[in-house]
Amino acid sequence: MADLILSIESSCDDSSIALTDADSLKLVEHLKLSQESEHKVYGGVVPELASRLHAVALPKLLEKLKSRFNDIKAVAVTTHPGLSVSLHEGVIMAKALSVFLNVPIIGVNHLKGHIYSLFIEKEANLPLLALLASGGHTQLIKVENYDKMELLATTIDDSVGEAYDKVAKMLNLGYPGGPIIEKLAKEGDENAFNLPVPMQNSPLVAFSLSGLKNAVRLQIEALGGAQNMNRRQICDLSASFQKSVLKHLLQKSKKVFKKVPYKNFAIVGGVSANEYIKNGFKKLCKEFNKEFLEVQMQYTSDNAAMIGRWAAEAYRAKEFDTINTVKAGSTKKLETGNFLK
Ligand code: KG4
Ligand code: ZN
C-alpha cells in the first residue's frame, strides 16, 4: 500500500489536484482545469469569478480520485500567497478531507511549491539559487532545503509576468500575455525600439518593471495607439521589450551570482516557460560555471504536482499543520523572521 499525499492548488486561475507517492516521489495522478478562457474576456483574472470556478472544478477533480482514498495519508494545500478568495476554496476542501479521511494536513507556501516544481518525480538537487518569476513575484531565493529559503532580492513594483500581461493588454493581444509576447517577439527585431533597461545604474539588487512598462506605453502612444500599429511594429516592440526584461534580470542576477557560490541555478514560475529568457540565463550559467536546472514545461505554470512534491518533504519530516492553523492567505509562518516561510 502506497503512502499517498493528495495536494490541492487553487491560488489563482488553475484548479488542480494531484496524488504523490511520498516514498518513491512518483506522481500518481495530476489533474488540472485552467480557467484561462473564462478570464480572457476581462483581460486578467477576476478573483470572484476564479473563486466560483474553483468551487465547481475542485469537487469534479476530486471525484475522479475516489478509488485511491484509502491510500491517502496526508492532505496538502496551497495556503499563500495568492488570491484569498481562490485559496479559500482549496483550503476548505483540504480541511474537510483531512477530517473525513482522518489524516494530517500540510499547508504549503505557493512559492516553495514553484521551487519544488524542479524536483517532480525526483530527489531534490540542493542547495540552489532560484529566480522565481511569475504573475505575482520576481524574487531571487537562496534555497538550502525544503524549509530553509532566504529571499535575496525582490521587485519593488510589478512582477515580470505582470509586465508581460500588461504590455499584451496595451497592445490588445489578450491574456495571459507572456506566451503571446514571446511568440510575436520571435518575428521581431529586438533593436528596433530603444527601450530602457530598468535600474541599470543603481547598485540596488532589486527588480523593477513598471518604468519599462510605461516606456512601452509611451511608444505605443507615439505610434498612434495599438489600433494603428501594424504587425511588424507589434513584433518589434514585443522583441525590444523582451530584450530589456532579459537584460535587467541578467544584470541583477549576475550581482547575486558573484556573492552566492552555489553550483545550481534555476528559473521557476510561469515565466520560466520563456525560451528567450531561459537561453539568456543558460549563457550566464555557463559563464559562471553553474548548472542550469530546468522545470519541465507542463509544471512551469501553477499546478498541484509541485505542491504535492514540496509536501512530500514535510511528510517525510513529519511536519504537519492542523485544521486550526491552516488558513487561506495565512501569514502565520511569515512572523518567524524568514520572509519566505
Ligand atoms: O506561475 P504562474 O502560472 O502563476 C503565478 O503564480 O503567478 O505565472 C503566470 C505568469 C503570467 O503572468 C504569464 O503571462 C507568465 O507567467 N508567463 C510567461 C510565459 N508563460 C507564462 N511570461 C513570459 N513568457 C512566457 N512564455
Ligand atoms: Zn504560481
XYZ file of C-alpha atoms and ligand atoms in Angstrom:
368
model
C 0.000 0.000 0.000
C 1.329 3.380 -1.005
C 1.619 6.476 1.193
C -0.109 8.997 -0.998
C -0.337 12.736 -0.473
C -3.338 14.436 -2.002
C -2.434 18.030 -2.910
C -4.671 20.938 -3.887
C -3.719 24.149 -5.733
C -6.207 26.997 -6.206
C -4.170 30.165 -5.610
C -5.055 31.883 -8.891
C -6.875 30.651 -12.006
C -5.872 26.981 -12.127
C -7.806 24.324 -10.205
C -5.527 21.358 -9.698
C -5.341 18.197 -7.584
C -2.516 15.642 -7.527
C -1.563 12.397 -5.816
C 2.126 11.998 -4.962
C 3.747 8.866 -3.545
C 5.710 10.116 -0.528
C 8.244 7.242 -0.714
C 9.052 6.960 -4.408
C 8.011 10.583 -5.234
C 6.086 9.176 -8.196
C 3.316 11.450 -9.420
C 0.403 9.018 -9.340
C -2.259 11.414 -10.638
C -2.246 15.029 -11.777
C -5.480 16.755 -12.730
C -5.830 20.394 -13.741
C -8.601 22.612 -15.059
C -7.481 26.013 -16.298
C -9.871 28.957 -16.137
C -7.892 30.948 -18.707
C -10.687 31.114 -21.297
C -13.215 32.406 -18.735
C -10.910 35.222 -17.575
C -9.653 36.097 -21.054
C -12.705 38.254 -21.835
C -11.825 40.523 -18.896
C -8.137 40.806 -19.833
C -6.995 39.356 -16.489
C -8.041 37.233 -13.539
C -11.276 38.290 -11.804
C -10.976 36.979 -8.215
C -14.701 36.419 -7.544
C -15.105 34.520 -10.796
C -11.966 32.471 -10.062
C -13.337 31.532 -6.660
C -16.691 30.392 -8.059
C -14.999 28.368 -10.796
C -12.748 26.632 -8.221
C -15.856 25.730 -6.214
C -17.207 23.927 -9.286
C -13.939 22.430 -10.595
C -12.283 21.104 -7.431
C -15.069 18.660 -6.423
C -15.214 17.419 -10.037
C -11.481 16.659 -9.997
C -11.659 15.090 -6.550
C -14.408 12.730 -7.644
C -12.024 11.184 -10.180
C -9.682 10.139 -7.351
C -12.246 8.390 -5.144
C -10.825 4.917 -5.777
C -7.492 5.993 -4.189
C -8.922 7.488 -0.990
C -7.766 4.543 1.159
C -4.129 5.185 0.249
C -4.166 8.899 1.144
C -2.003 9.520 4.217
C -1.944 13.340 4.185
C -3.686 16.265 2.504
C -1.630 19.245 1.310
C -2.976 22.594 0.199
C -1.615 25.938 -1.008
C -2.327 28.467 1.744
C -0.463 31.566 0.484
C 0.393 33.753 -1.330
C -2.408 34.124 -3.851
C -5.922 35.474 -4.263
C -7.506 34.919 -0.875
C -10.967 34.046 -2.220
C -9.378 31.457 -4.531
C -7.073 29.997 -1.888
C -10.067 29.696 0.394
C -11.793 27.177 -1.903
C -8.822 24.788 -1.800
C -8.349 25.239 1.933
C -11.985 24.406 2.763
C -11.759 21.235 0.684
C -8.440 20.220 2.252
C -9.757 20.685 5.787
C -12.913 18.681 5.071
C -10.829 15.874 3.522
C -8.373 15.865 6.408
C -11.260 15.418 8.868
C -13.118 12.878 6.718
C -10.060 10.723 5.956
C -8.587 11.257 9.424
C -5.167 12.198 8.025
C -2.862 15.155 8.774
C -2.973 18.385 6.796
C 0.047 20.253 5.356
C -0.204 23.965 4.450
C 2.106 24.822 1.528
C 3.662 28.145 0.541
C 2.949 28.507 -3.201
C 6.439 29.924 -3.854
C 8.152 26.973 -2.222
C 5.893 24.806 -4.355
C 7.194 26.532 -7.510
C 10.756 25.788 -6.416
C 9.895 22.116 -5.924
C 8.384 22.017 -9.441
C 12.046 21.397 -10.356
C 12.045 18.103 -8.499
C 8.802 16.430 -9.544
C 9.398 12.641 -9.568
C 12.996 13.120 -8.402
C 15.024 13.851 -5.284
C 15.944 17.496 -4.686
C 19.249 18.832 -6.028
C 20.236 21.387 -3.371
C 21.488 23.934 -2.414
C 20.230 26.115 -5.185
C 19.849 29.732 -6.237
C 16.423 30.273 -7.808
C 14.853 33.091 -9.764
C 11.126 32.863 -9.201
C 9.374 34.779 -11.977
C 5.609 34.505 -12.103
C 2.491 36.623 -12.396
C 2.777 37.704 -8.773
C 6.503 37.563 -7.973
C 10.040 38.249 -9.133
C 12.426 37.023 -6.480
C 15.913 35.651 -6.135
C 15.886 32.961 -3.478
C 18.631 31.028 -1.785
C 17.307 27.516 -1.218
C 19.109 25.406 1.377
C 16.428 22.826 1.986
C 12.674 22.461 1.667
C 12.038 24.722 4.613
C 15.099 26.960 4.679
C 14.840 29.551 1.954
C 16.209 33.067 2.069
C 14.894 35.934 -0.010
C 17.805 37.834 -1.584
C 16.056 40.215 -3.973
C 12.536 41.101 -4.990
C 10.648 43.513 -7.213
C 9.810 46.984 -5.991
C 6.749 47.262 -8.268
C 5.376 44.943 -10.978
C 6.462 41.332 -11.403
C 7.878 40.087 -14.715
C 4.753 38.079 -15.592
C 2.576 41.063 -14.715
C 4.643 43.311 -17.025
C 4.195 40.814 -19.900
C 0.455 40.678 -19.185
C 0.119 44.485 -19.057
C 2.132 45.055 -22.231
C -0.019 42.461 -24.019
C -3.132 44.225 -22.762
C -1.853 47.609 -24.005
C -1.311 46.027 -27.414
C -4.794 44.393 -27.339
C -3.207 40.955 -27.636
C -5.112 39.024 -24.952
C -4.368 37.174 -21.714
C -2.055 35.720 -20.449
C 0.414 37.996 -22.178
C 3.659 36.075 -21.625
C 3.309 33.353 -24.259
C 1.740 35.799 -26.785
C 4.527 38.381 -26.473
C 7.197 35.677 -26.624
C 5.723 34.273 -29.845
C 5.426 37.682 -31.560
C 8.916 38.673 -30.386
C 10.353 35.749 -32.366
C 9.300 37.543 -35.574
C 10.524 40.952 -34.406
C 13.761 42.940 -34.337
C 14.832 43.418 -30.713
C 16.871 46.503 -31.639
C 14.009 48.277 -33.397
C 12.987 50.291 -30.325
C 15.352 51.741 -27.792
C 13.641 50.861 -24.508
C 15.312 51.469 -21.130
C 16.901 48.707 -19.064
C 15.466 49.177 -15.556
C 17.779 50.228 -12.705
C 20.924 49.663 -14.695
C 22.810 52.414 -12.923
C 21.503 51.530 -9.487
C 23.637 49.423 -7.151
C 20.435 48.000 -5.631
C 19.888 44.296 -6.133
C 16.178 44.557 -6.778
C 13.827 44.323 -9.727
C 11.538 46.947 -11.227
C 9.329 46.584 -14.281
C 6.853 49.440 -14.136
C 9.197 52.031 -15.721
C 9.803 49.738 -18.683
C 6.081 49.090 -18.966
C 5.478 52.857 -19.105
C 8.166 53.269 -21.746
C 6.270 50.709 -23.847
C 3.043 52.644 -23.245
C 4.655 55.898 -24.447
C 5.995 54.140 -27.529
C 2.525 52.795 -28.359
C 1.100 56.305 -27.953
C 3.816 57.753 -30.187
C 2.768 55.270 -32.871
C -0.834 56.463 -32.664
C -2.179 53.746 -30.339
C -2.231 49.938 -30.626
C -5.058 50.051 -33.185
C -2.807 51.955 -35.591
C 0.218 49.671 -35.247
C 0.962 47.073 -37.909
C 2.088 43.509 -37.162
C 5.733 44.317 -37.819
C 5.689 47.158 -35.246
C 3.939 44.941 -32.677
C 6.517 42.180 -33.166
C 9.405 44.659 -32.980
C 8.047 46.259 -29.802
C 7.489 42.827 -28.222
C 11.067 41.826 -29.042
C 12.527 45.111 -27.760
C 10.519 44.773 -24.530
C 11.786 41.215 -24.006
C 15.350 42.315 -24.630
C 15.132 44.935 -21.844
C 13.443 42.477 -19.461
C 16.166 39.873 -20.003
C 18.994 42.421 -19.673
C 17.503 43.637 -16.388
C 17.076 40.131 -14.968
C 20.597 39.151 -16.021
C 22.259 42.298 -14.671
C 20.712 41.918 -11.224
C 21.126 38.142 -11.054
C 24.786 38.471 -12.020
C 25.399 40.513 -8.865
C 23.965 37.678 -6.783
C 25.884 35.032 -8.759
C 29.064 36.777 -7.636
C 28.044 36.513 -3.985
C 26.361 33.098 -3.794
C 28.738 30.324 -4.845
C 26.037 27.658 -5.279
C 26.558 25.292 -8.184
C 22.869 25.081 -9.108
C 20.693 27.795 -10.586
C 17.100 27.623 -11.810
C 14.250 29.796 -13.046
C 10.851 28.730 -11.764
C 7.303 30.100 -12.114
C 5.189 30.857 -15.181
C 7.893 32.989 -16.882
C 10.292 30.011 -16.826
C 8.366 28.740 -19.862
C 10.018 31.540 -21.880
C 12.769 30.138 -24.138
C 14.383 33.547 -24.782
C 14.775 34.244 -21.054
C 15.895 30.686 -20.354
C 18.547 30.860 -23.078
C 19.889 34.127 -21.655
C 20.285 32.521 -18.245
C 21.801 29.348 -19.675
C 24.570 31.535 -21.143
C 25.083 33.331 -17.830
C 25.303 29.989 -16.013
C 27.958 28.815 -18.471
C 29.952 31.972 -17.836
C 29.803 31.360 -14.082
C 30.259 27.604 -14.359
C 26.868 26.944 -12.831
C 24.435 24.174 -13.588
C 21.109 25.359 -15.019
C 18.228 23.250 -13.658
C 15.099 23.263 -15.773
C 11.416 22.889 -14.874
C 9.531 20.565 -17.234
C 7.274 22.730 -19.397
C 3.999 21.300 -18.055
C 4.946 22.276 -14.489
C 6.024 25.894 -15.151
C 2.507 27.268 -14.576
C 0.525 26.707 -11.380
C -0.148 23.059 -10.596
C -0.824 20.695 -7.699
C 2.065 18.360 -8.586
C 4.601 20.904 -7.268
C 2.516 21.409 -4.105
C 2.462 17.648 -3.526
C 6.188 17.408 -4.199
C 7.005 20.032 -1.567
C 4.547 18.380 0.828
C 6.368 15.051 0.394
C 9.368 16.690 2.119
C 7.213 17.930 5.003
C 5.564 14.489 5.221
C 8.942 12.753 5.434
C 9.995 15.219 8.170
C 6.638 14.642 9.923
C 5.999 18.398 9.865
C 2.235 18.708 9.923
C -0.246 21.504 10.470
C -3.710 21.285 11.980
C -7.088 22.319 10.640
C -6.951 25.271 13.034
C -3.561 26.563 11.885
C -4.124 26.178 8.137
C -5.721 29.365 6.838
C -6.128 30.809 3.355
C -3.708 33.706 2.940
C -2.129 32.750 6.237
C 0.929 34.746 7.215
C 1.483 32.598 10.284
C 4.909 31.467 9.102
C 5.987 34.945 7.936
C 6.292 36.021 11.533
C 9.202 33.696 12.179
C 11.607 36.170 10.584
C 12.297 34.320 7.345
C 10.483 36.244 4.599
C 9.689 33.171 2.556
C 8.485 30.995 5.392
O 3.411 30.871 -12.051
P 2.213 31.297 -12.787
O 1.464 30.273 -13.613
O 1.166 31.945 -11.842
C 1.521 32.751 -10.736
O 1.849 32.184 -9.680
O 1.514 33.988 -10.946
O 2.667 32.520 -13.742
C 1.789 33.148 -14.611
C 2.544 34.263 -15.323
C 1.657 35.138 -16.207
O 1.924 36.495 -15.911
C 2.106 34.771 -17.611
O 1.975 35.823 -18.556
C 3.557 34.422 -17.395
O 3.559 33.712 -16.176
N 4.070 33.567 -18.483
C 5.072 33.948 -19.314
C 5.206 32.912 -20.275
N 4.300 31.926 -19.980
C 3.608 32.354 -18.876
N 5.828 35.058 -19.334
C 6.749 35.150 -20.307
N 6.926 34.216 -21.270
C 6.189 33.091 -21.289
N 6.379 32.185 -22.249
Zn 2.410 30.479 -9.308
